[in-house]
Amino acid sequence: RSWKGIHDRIVTKELPPLRNFYKGWPMSSKSSIDIDIKTVFFSHAHLDHIGLIDLIDDSIKKYMSNYSKEVLSFFRKKGIIKNNVSNIKIMDKPVKVGSFTVHPIPIDHDIPGALAFQIETSKGNIFYTGDIYFHGRTNKKSWNFVKYAKKNNPYILITEGTRFGWKFVTSLTEEQLKKQAISVLEQYNGILFANPYEPHIDRIQTFFEIANEKNKKFVITLPYAFMLNRYSGIGDTFAKDILSSPNTLIYKSEGMPNTWENETIGTFVDAAYVCKDQKNIVMLLDFMSTPELIDIKPEKGALYIHSGGEPLSSIDAENAKILLNWLKMFNIPYFNIHSPGHAAQPDLLHMAREINPEILLPIHTQIPERFEIASDNVKILDKGVIYNF
Ligand SMILES: [Zn+2]
Ligand SMILES: [Zn+2]
């Protein structure tokens, strides 16, 4: 049976049955939820939040940060988001929707431009954390959000709880990750291949610093260069600094016309260059570019650091196997040096206790009950049900 798009996603409960919400899918009012949505707010541009944005009708307003819009164009270019998305609005100030006012509050997450939201209501404020962590380069933003929510009449806190149920409780800062990476690099001292997630500029910055501190060139494949060019275009100083550094070079695959290239500015090098000078190179190699190893011809001392890029081993075991097979073929040792972009369990509980809302609504978690130790008013929601507060 062929896949019938929106219809099948609604039947399998992957999408809520909303009327006049999906492209080309009016939906009878009999079988839909009794609510009309005219505006959607996107906290950030990870695929579990914007991956189906191209199914939403053009008439519906889509608010997001300027960074999220650039990441969206990255996923469009990659072909992960297939259809055009229109009616995008940049959310850089409060937005009024009906009787509510929604405020964007910048927080720290492992992608730039992540937002929490404050929704003013007659009963007090609703705060939504978005996806949040407290050990990134700009963790101050996350702590400021907690302080602000605590002081501003928090009626409801809608919070993520991703890491409940995970086995480890620690989180590493970018500085700590850098130290770990340098400690292995110093022992191998050949070409360092690293694979962070392309939109995660803070992690790219970490490897850029490693290259500088170890006096090596910083070579990046085109998807990284595309993303940095886009961030630079909206005034990101880290992206600008990395791209304008004489140390940064962009890797271009031999002979293949590359769709990323025409939007990328920088100094290009090829496999022969990397092969020849490999002992002096830190290279960001995205997963799809792994076969470039054939032309780069890694020598003894080469090493690979997986640092949050694809394949995400927990949800993409097949590609994780493929990656390891490639590395084995070239006898390259594999290291996983990474720290997740979500708050650790103690931080989640601390945040809930600090903000101390009248009602706590856990979402984005496998074990919402875990918040019950931090609040007497946890309400666990069922899919497809409308609740009144
Ligand atoms: Zn996220
Ligand atoms: Zn998420």
mmCIF file of C-alpha atoms and ligand atoms in Angstrom:
data_model
loop_
_atom_site.group_PDB
_atom_site.id
_atom_site.type_symbol
_atom_site.label_atom_id
_atom_site.label_comp_id
_atom_site.label_asym_id
_atom_site.label_seq_id
_atom_site.Cartn_x
_atom_site.Cartn_y
_atom_site.Cartn_z
ATOM 1 C CA ARG A 1 0.000 0.000 0.000
ATOM 2 C CA SER A 2 1.357 3.421 -0.882
ATOM 3 C CA TRP A 3 1.728 6.037 1.871
ATOM 4 C CA LYS A 4 -1.127 8.560 1.870
ATOM 5 C CA GLY A 5 0.653 11.486 3.509
ATOM 6 C CA ILE A 6 -1.332 13.622 5.922
ATOM 7 C CA HIS A 7 -4.282 11.193 6.015
ATOM 8 C CA ASP A 8 -2.114 8.317 7.223
ATOM 9 C CA ARG A 9 -0.204 10.456 9.692
ATOM 10 C CA ILE A 10 -3.523 11.484 11.287
ATOM 11 C CA VAL A 11 -4.858 7.906 11.409
ATOM 12 C CA THR A 12 -1.630 6.693 13.037
ATOM 13 C CA LYS A 13 -1.819 9.633 15.503
ATOM 14 C CA GLU A 14 1.484 11.087 14.351
ATOM 15 C CA LEU A 15 -0.394 14.329 13.621
ATOM 16 C CA PRO A 16 -3.351 15.808 15.535
ATOM 17 C CA PRO A 17 -6.646 15.945 13.556
ATOM 18 C CA LEU A 18 -6.853 19.718 13.083
ATOM 19 C CA ARG A 19 -9.265 21.236 10.582
ATOM 20 C CA ASN A 20 -8.113 23.805 8.010
ATOM 21 C CA PHE A 21 -4.561 23.355 9.243
ATOM 22 C CA TYR A 22 -2.783 21.100 6.755
ATOM 23 C CA LYS A 23 -1.940 21.846 3.117
ATOM 24 C CA GLY A 24 -4.750 20.603 0.861
ATOM 25 C CA TRP A 25 -6.477 18.868 3.762
ATOM 26 C CA PRO A 26 -9.633 20.717 4.914
ATOM 27 C CA MET A 27 -10.851 17.787 7.105
ATOM 28 C CA SER A 28 -14.489 17.505 8.080
ATOM 29 C CA SER A 29 -15.382 19.131 11.384
ATOM 30 C CA LYS A 30 -16.935 15.834 12.554
ATOM 31 C CA SER A 31 -13.637 14.014 12.923
ATOM 32 C CA SER A 32 -11.402 16.938 13.881
ATOM 33 C CA ILE A 33 -10.491 18.522 17.204
ATOM 34 C CA ASP A 34 -12.798 21.447 17.936
ATOM 35 C CA ILE A 35 -10.240 24.208 17.632
ATOM 36 C CA ASP A 36 -9.060 26.623 14.924
ATOM 37 C CA ILE A 37 -5.354 27.331 14.790
ATOM 38 C CA LYS A 38 -4.185 30.415 12.909
ATOM 39 C CA THR A 39 -0.640 30.806 14.260
ATOM 40 C CA VAL A 40 2.162 28.412 15.227
ATOM 41 C CA PHE A 41 5.222 29.329 17.314
ATOM 42 C CA PHE A 42 8.392 27.286 16.791
ATOM 43 C CA SER A 43 10.815 27.201 19.731
ATOM 44 C CA HIS A 44 13.788 26.102 17.585
ATOM 45 C CA ALA A 45 14.694 24.330 14.367
ATOM 46 C CA HIS A 46 15.502 20.753 15.410
ATOM 47 C CA LEU A 47 13.646 18.267 13.244
ATOM 48 C CA ASP A 48 11.463 16.937 16.086
ATOM 49 C CA HIS A 49 10.052 20.491 16.223
ATOM 50 C CA ILE A 50 10.006 21.719 12.607
ATOM 51 C CA GLY A 51 10.384 18.500 10.590
ATOM 52 C CA LEU A 52 6.756 18.541 9.390
ATOM 53 C CA ILE A 53 6.405 22.313 8.984
ATOM 54 C CA ASP A 54 5.957 21.926 5.224
ATOM 55 C CA LEU A 55 2.620 20.148 5.800
ATOM 56 C CA ILE A 56 1.097 23.209 7.476
ATOM 57 C CA ASP A 57 -1.183 25.339 5.303
ATOM 58 C CA ASP A 58 0.229 28.514 3.750
ATOM 59 C CA SER A 59 -2.495 30.625 5.402
ATOM 60 C CA ILE A 60 -1.157 29.855 8.884
ATOM 61 C CA LYS A 61 1.449 32.193 10.368
ATOM 62 C CA LYS A 62 4.678 30.525 11.468
ATOM 63 C CA TYR A 63 6.754 32.427 14.030
ATOM 64 C CA MET A 64 10.404 31.542 14.727
ATOM 65 C CA SER A 65 13.776 33.177 15.417
ATOM 66 C CA ASN A 66 15.955 34.426 12.543
ATOM 67 C CA TYR A 67 18.414 31.579 13.283
ATOM 68 C CA SER A 68 15.651 28.970 13.038
ATOM 69 C CA LYS A 69 14.710 30.332 9.615
ATOM 70 C CA GLU A 70 18.292 29.819 8.396
ATOM 71 C CA VAL A 71 18.405 26.259 9.781
ATOM 72 C CA LEU A 72 15.104 25.589 8.031
ATOM 73 C CA SER A 73 16.706 26.608 4.732
ATOM 74 C CA PHE A 74 19.559 24.184 5.518
ATOM 75 C CA PHE A 75 17.114 21.280 5.928
ATOM 76 C CA ARG A 76 15.295 22.370 2.738
ATOM 77 C CA LYS A 77 18.603 22.307 0.877
ATOM 78 C CA LYS A 78 19.391 18.873 2.312
ATOM 79 C CA GLY A 79 16.024 17.614 1.055
ATOM 80 C CA ILE A 80 14.839 16.598 4.533
ATOM 81 C CA ILE A 81 12.059 19.195 4.414
ATOM 82 C CA LYS A 82 10.586 18.572 0.997
ATOM 83 C CA ASN A 83 8.054 21.309 0.240
ATOM 84 C CA ASN A 84 8.202 25.071 0.243
ATOM 85 C CA VAL A 85 7.281 26.772 3.515
ATOM 86 C CA SER A 86 5.563 30.154 3.333
ATOM 87 C CA ASN A 87 4.204 32.722 5.800
ATOM 88 C CA ILE A 88 7.275 32.577 8.074
ATOM 89 C CA LYS A 89 7.500 35.501 10.505
ATOM 90 C CA ILE A 90 10.638 36.382 12.439
ATOM 91 C CA MET A 91 9.836 36.539 16.133
ATOM 92 C CA ASP A 92 12.027 39.260 17.615
ATOM 93 C CA LYS A 93 9.359 40.930 19.740
ATOM 94 C CA PRO A 94 6.092 40.023 21.521
ATOM 95 C CA VAL A 95 3.217 38.911 19.288
ATOM 96 C CA LYS A 96 -0.477 39.349 20.048
ATOM 97 C CA VAL A 97 -2.743 36.425 19.149
ATOM 98 C CA GLY A 98 -6.405 36.896 20.086
ATOM 99 C CA SER A 99 -6.467 37.776 23.783
ATOM 100 C CA PHE A 100 -2.956 36.425 24.425
ATOM 101 C CA THR A 101 0.453 38.050 24.097
ATOM 102 C CA VAL A 102 3.363 35.714 23.391
ATOM 103 C CA HIS A 103 6.912 36.810 24.287
ATOM 104 C CA PRO A 104 10.052 35.138 22.901
ATOM 105 C CA ILE A 105 12.723 34.466 25.564
ATOM 106 C CA PRO A 106 16.154 33.363 24.255
ATOM 107 C CA ILE A 107 17.509 30.266 26.026
ATOM 108 C CA ASP A 108 20.487 27.960 25.489
ATOM 109 C CA HIS A 109 20.128 24.696 23.544
ATOM 110 C CA ASP A 110 22.450 22.829 21.178
ATOM 111 C CA ILE A 111 21.282 24.897 18.216
ATOM 112 C CA PRO A 112 21.401 28.705 17.973
ATOM 113 C CA GLY A 113 18.274 30.861 18.144
ATOM 114 C CA ALA A 114 16.371 28.567 20.534
ATOM 115 C CA LEU A 115 13.460 30.250 22.311
ATOM 116 C CA ALA A 116 11.332 29.726 25.391
ATOM 117 C CA PHE A 117 7.950 31.453 25.420
ATOM 118 C CA GLN A 118 5.954 33.483 27.898
ATOM 119 C CA ILE A 119 2.215 33.675 27.228
ATOM 120 C CA GLU A 120 0.344 36.365 29.118
ATOM 121 C CA THR A 121 -3.136 35.310 30.223
ATOM 122 C CA SER A 122 -5.732 36.732 32.603
ATOM 123 C CA LYS A 123 -4.786 34.063 35.192
ATOM 124 C CA GLY A 124 -1.050 34.692 35.096
ATOM 125 C CA ASN A 125 1.800 33.704 32.820
ATOM 126 C CA ILE A 126 2.312 30.455 30.985
ATOM 127 C CA PHE A 127 5.982 29.659 30.471
ATOM 128 C CA TYR A 128 7.209 27.060 27.970
ATOM 129 C CA THR A 129 10.863 26.019 28.251
ATOM 130 C CA GLY A 130 11.315 24.831 24.668
ATOM 131 C CA ASP A 131 14.311 22.468 24.621
ATOM 132 C CA ILE A 132 16.784 23.804 27.159
ATOM 133 C CA TYR A 133 20.187 23.068 28.695
ATOM 134 C CA PHE A 134 22.383 24.679 31.320
ATOM 135 C CA HIS A 135 25.971 23.875 30.353
ATOM 136 C CA GLY A 136 26.370 25.433 26.888
ATOM 137 C CA ARG A 137 28.379 28.533 26.000
ATOM 138 C CA THR A 138 25.378 30.794 26.652
ATOM 139 C CA ASN A 139 23.914 28.960 29.657
ATOM 140 C CA LYS A 140 23.356 32.387 31.271
ATOM 141 C CA LYS A 141 20.346 32.801 28.980
ATOM 142 C CA SER A 142 18.765 29.625 30.383
ATOM 143 C CA TRP A 143 19.390 30.659 34.000
ATOM 144 C CA ASN A 144 17.983 34.127 33.257
ATOM 145 C CA PHE A 145 14.835 32.489 31.907
ATOM 146 C CA VAL A 146 14.442 30.529 35.168
ATOM 147 C CA LYS A 147 14.933 33.682 37.263
ATOM 148 C CA TYR A 148 12.519 35.664 35.102
ATOM 149 C CA ALA A 149 9.801 32.993 35.150
ATOM 150 C CA LYS A 150 10.119 32.607 38.935
ATOM 151 C CA LYS A 151 9.550 36.339 39.474
ATOM 152 C CA ASN A 152 6.713 36.784 36.998
ATOM 153 C CA ASN A 153 3.617 35.082 38.315
ATOM 154 C CA PRO A 154 4.125 31.601 36.797
ATOM 155 C CA TYR A 155 0.655 30.082 36.500
ATOM 156 C CA ILE A 156 1.646 27.182 34.221
ATOM 157 C CA LEU A 157 5.085 25.816 33.354
ATOM 158 C CA ILE A 158 5.190 23.658 30.231
ATOM 159 C CA THR A 159 8.559 21.958 30.441
ATOM 160 C CA GLU A 160 10.696 19.499 28.538
ATOM 161 C CA GLY A 161 12.006 16.445 30.430
ATOM 162 C CA THR A 162 14.022 14.684 27.746
ATOM 163 C CA ARG A 163 16.689 13.193 29.982
ATOM 164 C CA PHE A 164 14.411 11.537 32.556
ATOM 165 C CA GLY A 165 15.253 7.852 32.347
ATOM 166 C CA TRP A 166 18.735 8.406 30.919
ATOM 167 C CA LYS A 167 21.477 6.529 32.746
ATOM 168 C CA PHE A 168 24.031 9.304 33.200
ATOM 169 C CA VAL A 169 23.442 12.583 35.007
ATOM 170 C CA THR A 170 26.504 14.625 34.108
ATOM 171 C CA SER A 171 26.866 17.198 31.340
ATOM 172 C CA LEU A 172 30.103 18.475 29.861
ATOM 173 C CA THR A 173 30.831 22.070 28.884
ATOM 174 C CA GLU A 174 32.400 22.913 25.519
ATOM 175 C CA GLU A 175 35.686 23.599 27.380
ATOM 176 C CA GLN A 176 35.637 20.101 28.906
ATOM 177 C CA LEU A 177 34.825 18.510 25.540
ATOM 178 C CA LYS A 178 37.687 20.451 23.983
ATOM 179 C CA LYS A 179 40.124 19.125 26.602
ATOM 180 C CA GLN A 180 39.011 15.535 25.948
ATOM 181 C CA ALA A 181 39.399 15.947 22.191
ATOM 182 C CA ILE A 182 42.855 17.502 22.561
ATOM 183 C CA SER A 183 43.972 14.697 24.881
ATOM 184 C CA VAL A 184 43.335 12.058 22.184
ATOM 185 C CA LEU A 185 44.562 14.263 19.343
ATOM 186 C CA GLU A 186 47.913 14.698 21.109
ATOM 187 C CA GLN A 187 48.428 10.943 21.223
ATOM 188 C CA TYR A 188 47.561 10.278 17.558
ATOM 189 C CA ASN A 189 48.556 13.616 16.031
ATOM 190 C CA GLY A 190 47.438 12.782 12.490
ATOM 191 C CA ILE A 191 44.434 14.290 10.715
ATOM 192 C CA LEU A 192 41.498 14.773 13.087
ATOM 193 C CA PHE A 193 38.110 14.109 11.482
ATOM 194 C CA ALA A 194 35.237 15.475 13.556
ATOM 195 C CA ASN A 195 31.525 15.197 13.030
ATOM 196 C CA PRO A 196 29.381 17.727 14.912
ATOM 197 C CA TYR A 197 25.773 18.487 13.900
ATOM 198 C CA GLU A 198 25.957 21.089 11.112
ATOM 199 C CA PRO A 199 23.677 23.732 12.724
ATOM 200 C CA HIS A 200 25.384 23.444 16.154
ATOM 201 C CA ILE A 201 27.680 26.452 15.891
ATOM 202 C CA ASP A 202 28.986 26.224 19.470
ATOM 203 C CA ARG A 203 30.402 22.752 18.786
ATOM 204 C CA ILE A 204 31.866 23.880 15.432
ATOM 205 C CA GLN A 205 33.521 26.697 17.367
ATOM 206 C CA THR A 206 35.031 24.114 19.763
ATOM 207 C CA PHE A 207 36.766 22.280 16.904
ATOM 208 C CA PHE A 208 37.826 25.586 15.327
ATOM 209 C CA GLU A 209 39.535 26.454 18.625
ATOM 210 C CA ILE A 210 41.203 23.029 18.736
ATOM 211 C CA ALA A 211 42.632 23.629 15.245
ATOM 212 C CA ASN A 212 43.930 27.060 16.272
ATOM 213 C CA GLU A 213 45.423 25.898 19.563
ATOM 214 C CA LYS A 214 47.224 22.998 17.888
ATOM 215 C CA ASN A 215 48.367 25.158 14.930
ATOM 216 C CA LYS A 216 46.399 23.147 12.399
ATOM 217 C CA LYS A 217 44.278 24.187 9.420
ATOM 218 C CA PHE A 218 40.498 24.007 9.833
ATOM 219 C CA VAL A 219 38.920 22.298 6.803
ATOM 220 C CA ILE A 220 35.117 22.010 6.579
ATOM 221 C CA THR A 221 32.829 20.257 4.110
ATOM 222 C CA LEU A 222 30.203 22.278 2.237
ATOM 223 C CA PRO A 223 27.179 21.695 4.509
ATOM 224 C CA TYR A 224 29.111 23.260 7.426
ATOM 225 C CA ALA A 225 30.267 26.123 5.212
ATOM 226 C CA PHE A 226 26.707 26.709 3.984
ATOM 227 C CA MET A 227 25.375 26.872 7.545
ATOM 228 C CA LEU A 228 28.167 29.222 8.707
ATOM 229 C CA ASN A 229 27.558 31.489 5.694
ATOM 230 C CA ARG A 230 23.875 31.672 6.585
ATOM 231 C CA TYR A 231 24.576 32.466 10.257
ATOM 232 C CA SER A 232 27.151 35.024 9.235
ATOM 233 C CA GLY A 233 24.558 36.622 6.946
ATOM 234 C CA ILE A 234 22.318 37.391 9.938
ATOM 235 C CA GLY A 235 25.206 38.924 11.868
ATOM 236 C CA ASP A 236 26.558 36.007 13.918
ATOM 237 C CA THR A 237 30.066 37.044 14.949
ATOM 238 C CA PHE A 238 31.339 33.496 15.702
ATOM 239 C CA ALA A 239 30.322 32.356 12.216
ATOM 240 C CA LYS A 240 31.905 35.450 10.671
ATOM 241 C CA ASP A 241 35.159 34.938 12.597
ATOM 242 C CA ILE A 242 35.418 31.272 11.612
ATOM 243 C CA LEU A 243 34.734 31.969 7.930
ATOM 244 C CA SER A 244 37.052 34.957 7.685
ATOM 245 C CA SER A 245 39.951 33.223 9.450
ATOM 246 C CA PRO A 246 42.885 32.522 7.079
ATOM 247 C CA ASN A 247 43.030 29.153 8.837
ATOM 248 C CA THR A 248 39.587 28.065 7.566
ATOM 249 C CA LEU A 249 39.368 26.214 4.249
ATOM 250 C CA ILE A 250 36.345 24.712 2.519
ATOM 251 C CA TYR A 251 36.579 21.183 1.143
ATOM 252 C CA LYS A 252 35.232 20.632 -2.349
ATOM 253 C CA SER A 253 34.703 17.138 -3.661
ATOM 254 C CA GLU A 254 36.409 16.324 -6.961
ATOM 255 C CA GLY A 255 34.417 16.481 -10.170
ATOM 256 C CA MET A 256 30.987 16.526 -8.544
ATOM 257 C CA PRO A 257 28.766 19.588 -9.066
ATOM 258 C CA ASN A 258 27.688 20.499 -5.580
ATOM 259 C CA THR A 259 24.393 22.234 -4.872
ATOM 260 C CA TRP A 260 25.764 23.806 -1.693
ATOM 261 C CA GLU A 261 28.630 25.531 -3.421
ATOM 262 C CA ASN A 262 26.932 28.441 -5.188
ATOM 263 C CA GLU A 263 25.809 29.859 -1.835
ATOM 264 C CA THR A 264 29.151 29.421 -0.124
ATOM 265 C CA ILE A 265 31.943 31.962 0.052
ATOM 266 C CA GLY A 266 35.462 31.028 1.176
ATOM 267 C CA THR A 267 38.757 29.468 0.122
ATOM 268 C CA PHE A 268 38.298 26.034 -1.435
ATOM 269 C CA VAL A 269 40.673 23.066 -1.242
ATOM 270 C CA ASP A 270 40.466 19.578 -2.717
ATOM 271 C CA ALA A 271 41.280 16.036 -1.610
ATOM 272 C CA ALA A 272 44.845 16.228 -2.937
ATOM 273 C CA TYR A 273 45.535 19.256 -0.708
ATOM 274 C CA VAL A 274 44.083 17.556 2.386
ATOM 275 C CA CYS A 275 45.912 14.312 1.608
ATOM 276 C CA LYS A 276 49.271 16.045 1.277
ATOM 277 C CA ASP A 277 49.006 18.245 4.373
ATOM 278 C CA GLN A 278 46.874 15.901 6.493
ATOM 279 C CA LYS A 279 49.034 15.924 9.631
ATOM 280 C CA ASN A 280 48.278 19.647 9.929
ATOM 281 C CA ILE A 281 44.513 19.472 9.519
ATOM 282 C CA VAL A 282 41.387 19.329 11.686
ATOM 283 C CA MET A 283 38.536 18.485 9.317
ATOM 284 C CA LEU A 284 34.783 18.616 9.879
ATOM 285 C CA LEU A 285 33.464 15.724 7.805
ATOM 286 C CA ASP A 286 29.674 15.365 7.701
ATOM 287 C CA PHE A 287 28.339 11.808 7.480
ATOM 288 C CA MET A 288 27.319 12.001 3.797
ATOM 289 C CA SER A 289 30.891 13.037 2.937
ATOM 290 C CA THR A 290 32.474 10.014 4.664
ATOM 291 C CA PRO A 291 33.381 8.351 1.298
ATOM 292 C CA GLU A 292 35.783 11.282 0.715
ATOM 293 C CA LEU A 293 38.167 9.177 2.836
ATOM 294 C CA ILE A 294 38.932 7.261 -0.371
ATOM 295 C CA ASP A 295 40.538 10.357 -1.916
ATOM 296 C CA ILE A 296 41.938 11.852 1.283
ATOM 297 C CA LYS A 297 43.866 8.603 1.934
ATOM 298 C CA PRO A 298 44.218 8.918 5.723
ATOM 299 C CA GLU A 299 47.606 7.916 7.074
ATOM 300 C CA LYS A 300 48.712 6.487 10.416
ATOM 301 C CA GLY A 301 47.727 8.818 13.257
ATOM 302 C CA ALA A 302 44.327 9.746 11.778
ATOM 303 C CA LEU A 303 41.432 9.741 14.257
ATOM 304 C CA TYR A 304 37.675 10.351 14.178
ATOM 305 C CA ILE A 305 35.638 12.163 16.822
ATOM 306 C CA HIS A 306 31.878 11.774 16.614
ATOM 307 C CA SER A 307 30.449 14.810 18.347
ATOM 308 C CA GLY A 308 26.696 14.919 17.947
ATOM 309 C CA GLY A 309 26.474 14.796 14.142
ATOM 310 C CA GLU A 310 24.551 12.281 12.059
ATOM 311 C CA PRO A 311 24.124 9.365 12.374
ATOM 312 C CA LEU A 312 22.508 9.826 15.770
ATOM 313 C CA SER A 313 23.339 6.323 16.983
ATOM 314 C CA SER A 314 20.322 5.851 19.268
ATOM 315 C CA ILE A 315 17.807 6.456 16.459
ATOM 316 C CA ASP A 316 19.859 5.599 13.379
ATOM 317 C CA ALA A 317 21.645 2.355 14.224
ATOM 318 C CA GLU A 318 21.952 1.288 10.566
ATOM 319 C CA ASN A 319 23.935 4.342 9.495
ATOM 320 C CA ALA A 320 25.975 4.191 12.716
ATOM 321 C CA LYS A 321 27.097 0.731 11.580
ATOM 322 C CA ILE A 322 27.945 2.047 8.105
ATOM 323 C CA LEU A 323 30.072 4.833 9.593
ATOM 324 C CA LEU A 324 32.014 2.367 11.751
ATOM 325 C CA ASN A 325 32.596 0.129 8.728
ATOM 326 C CA TRP A 326 34.117 3.033 6.779
ATOM 327 C CA LEU A 327 36.438 3.888 9.659
ATOM 328 C CA LYS A 328 37.431 0.265 10.104
ATOM 329 C CA MET A 329 38.345 0.028 6.424
ATOM 330 C CA PHE A 330 40.857 2.872 6.880
ATOM 331 C CA ASN A 331 41.941 1.733 10.350
ATOM 332 C CA ILE A 332 40.820 5.026 11.925
ATOM 333 C CA PRO A 333 40.027 4.907 15.668
ATOM 334 C CA TYR A 334 36.538 6.181 16.576
ATOM 335 C CA PHE A 335 35.834 8.320 19.660
ATOM 336 C CA ASN A 336 32.503 9.651 20.843
ATOM 337 C CA ILE A 337 33.126 12.996 22.540
ATOM 338 C CA HIS A 338 29.775 14.638 23.036
ATOM 339 C CA SER A 339 27.371 16.021 25.608
ATOM 340 C CA PRO A 340 23.612 16.266 25.032
ATOM 341 C CA GLY A 341 21.771 19.539 24.461
ATOM 342 C CA HIS A 342 19.157 18.854 27.118
ATOM 343 C CA ALA A 343 19.132 19.698 30.807
ATOM 344 C CA ALA A 344 20.443 16.937 33.077
ATOM 345 C CA GLN A 345 17.906 15.413 35.469
ATOM 346 C CA PRO A 346 19.063 17.381 38.543
ATOM 347 C CA ASP A 347 18.842 20.614 36.512
ATOM 348 C CA LEU A 348 15.293 19.790 35.372
ATOM 349 C CA LEU A 349 14.147 19.249 38.963
ATOM 350 C CA HIS A 350 16.003 22.331 40.189
ATOM 351 C CA MET A 351 14.361 24.424 37.445
ATOM 352 C CA ALA A 352 10.880 23.121 38.325
ATOM 353 C CA ARG A 353 11.420 23.863 42.039
ATOM 354 C CA GLU A 354 12.819 27.336 41.366
ATOM 355 C CA ILE A 355 10.014 28.441 39.045
ATOM 356 C CA ASN A 356 7.453 26.701 41.274
ATOM 357 C CA PRO A 357 4.399 27.183 39.016
ATOM 358 C CA GLU A 358 0.809 26.601 40.131
ATOM 359 C CA ILE A 359 0.540 23.871 37.474
ATOM 360 C CA LEU A 360 3.371 21.938 35.835
ATOM 361 C CA LEU A 361 2.810 20.318 32.436
ATOM 362 C CA PRO A 362 5.629 17.975 31.339
ATOM 363 C CA ILE A 363 6.015 17.378 27.596
ATOM 364 C CA HIS A 364 8.879 16.089 25.378
ATOM 365 C CA THR A 365 9.627 13.296 27.886
ATOM 366 C CA GLN A 366 9.163 9.536 28.260
ATOM 367 C CA ILE A 367 8.623 9.752 32.037
ATOM 368 C CA PRO A 368 6.536 12.844 32.913
ATOM 369 C CA GLU A 369 5.886 11.457 36.434
ATOM 370 C CA ARG A 370 9.496 12.196 37.382
ATOM 371 C CA PHE A 371 8.525 15.848 37.919
ATOM 372 C CA GLU A 372 6.218 14.812 40.784
ATOM 373 C CA ILE A 373 9.138 14.931 43.233
ATOM 374 C CA ALA A 374 9.558 18.641 42.451
ATOM 375 C CA SER A 375 5.922 19.749 42.274
ATOM 376 C CA ASP A 376 2.564 18.765 43.814
ATOM 377 C CA ASN A 377 0.660 19.934 40.761
ATOM 378 C CA VAL A 378 1.997 17.936 37.845
ATOM 379 C CA LYS A 379 -0.644 17.327 35.219
ATOM 380 C CA ILE A 380 0.064 14.628 32.660
ATOM 381 C CA LEU A 381 -1.719 15.244 29.379
ATOM 382 C CA ASP A 382 -3.198 12.738 26.945
ATOM 383 C CA LYS A 383 -2.851 13.120 23.189
ATOM 384 C CA GLY A 384 -5.850 14.504 21.318
ATOM 385 C CA VAL A 385 -7.698 15.808 24.409
ATOM 386 C CA ILE A 386 -8.497 19.496 24.971
ATOM 387 C CA TYR A 387 -7.912 20.699 28.539
ATOM 388 C CA ASN A 388 -9.187 23.928 30.072
ATOM 389 C CA PHE A 389 -7.077 25.745 32.651
HETATM 390 ZN ZN ZN B 1 15.970 20.422 20.303
HETATM 391 ZN ZN ZN B 2 13.188 18.434 20.893
#
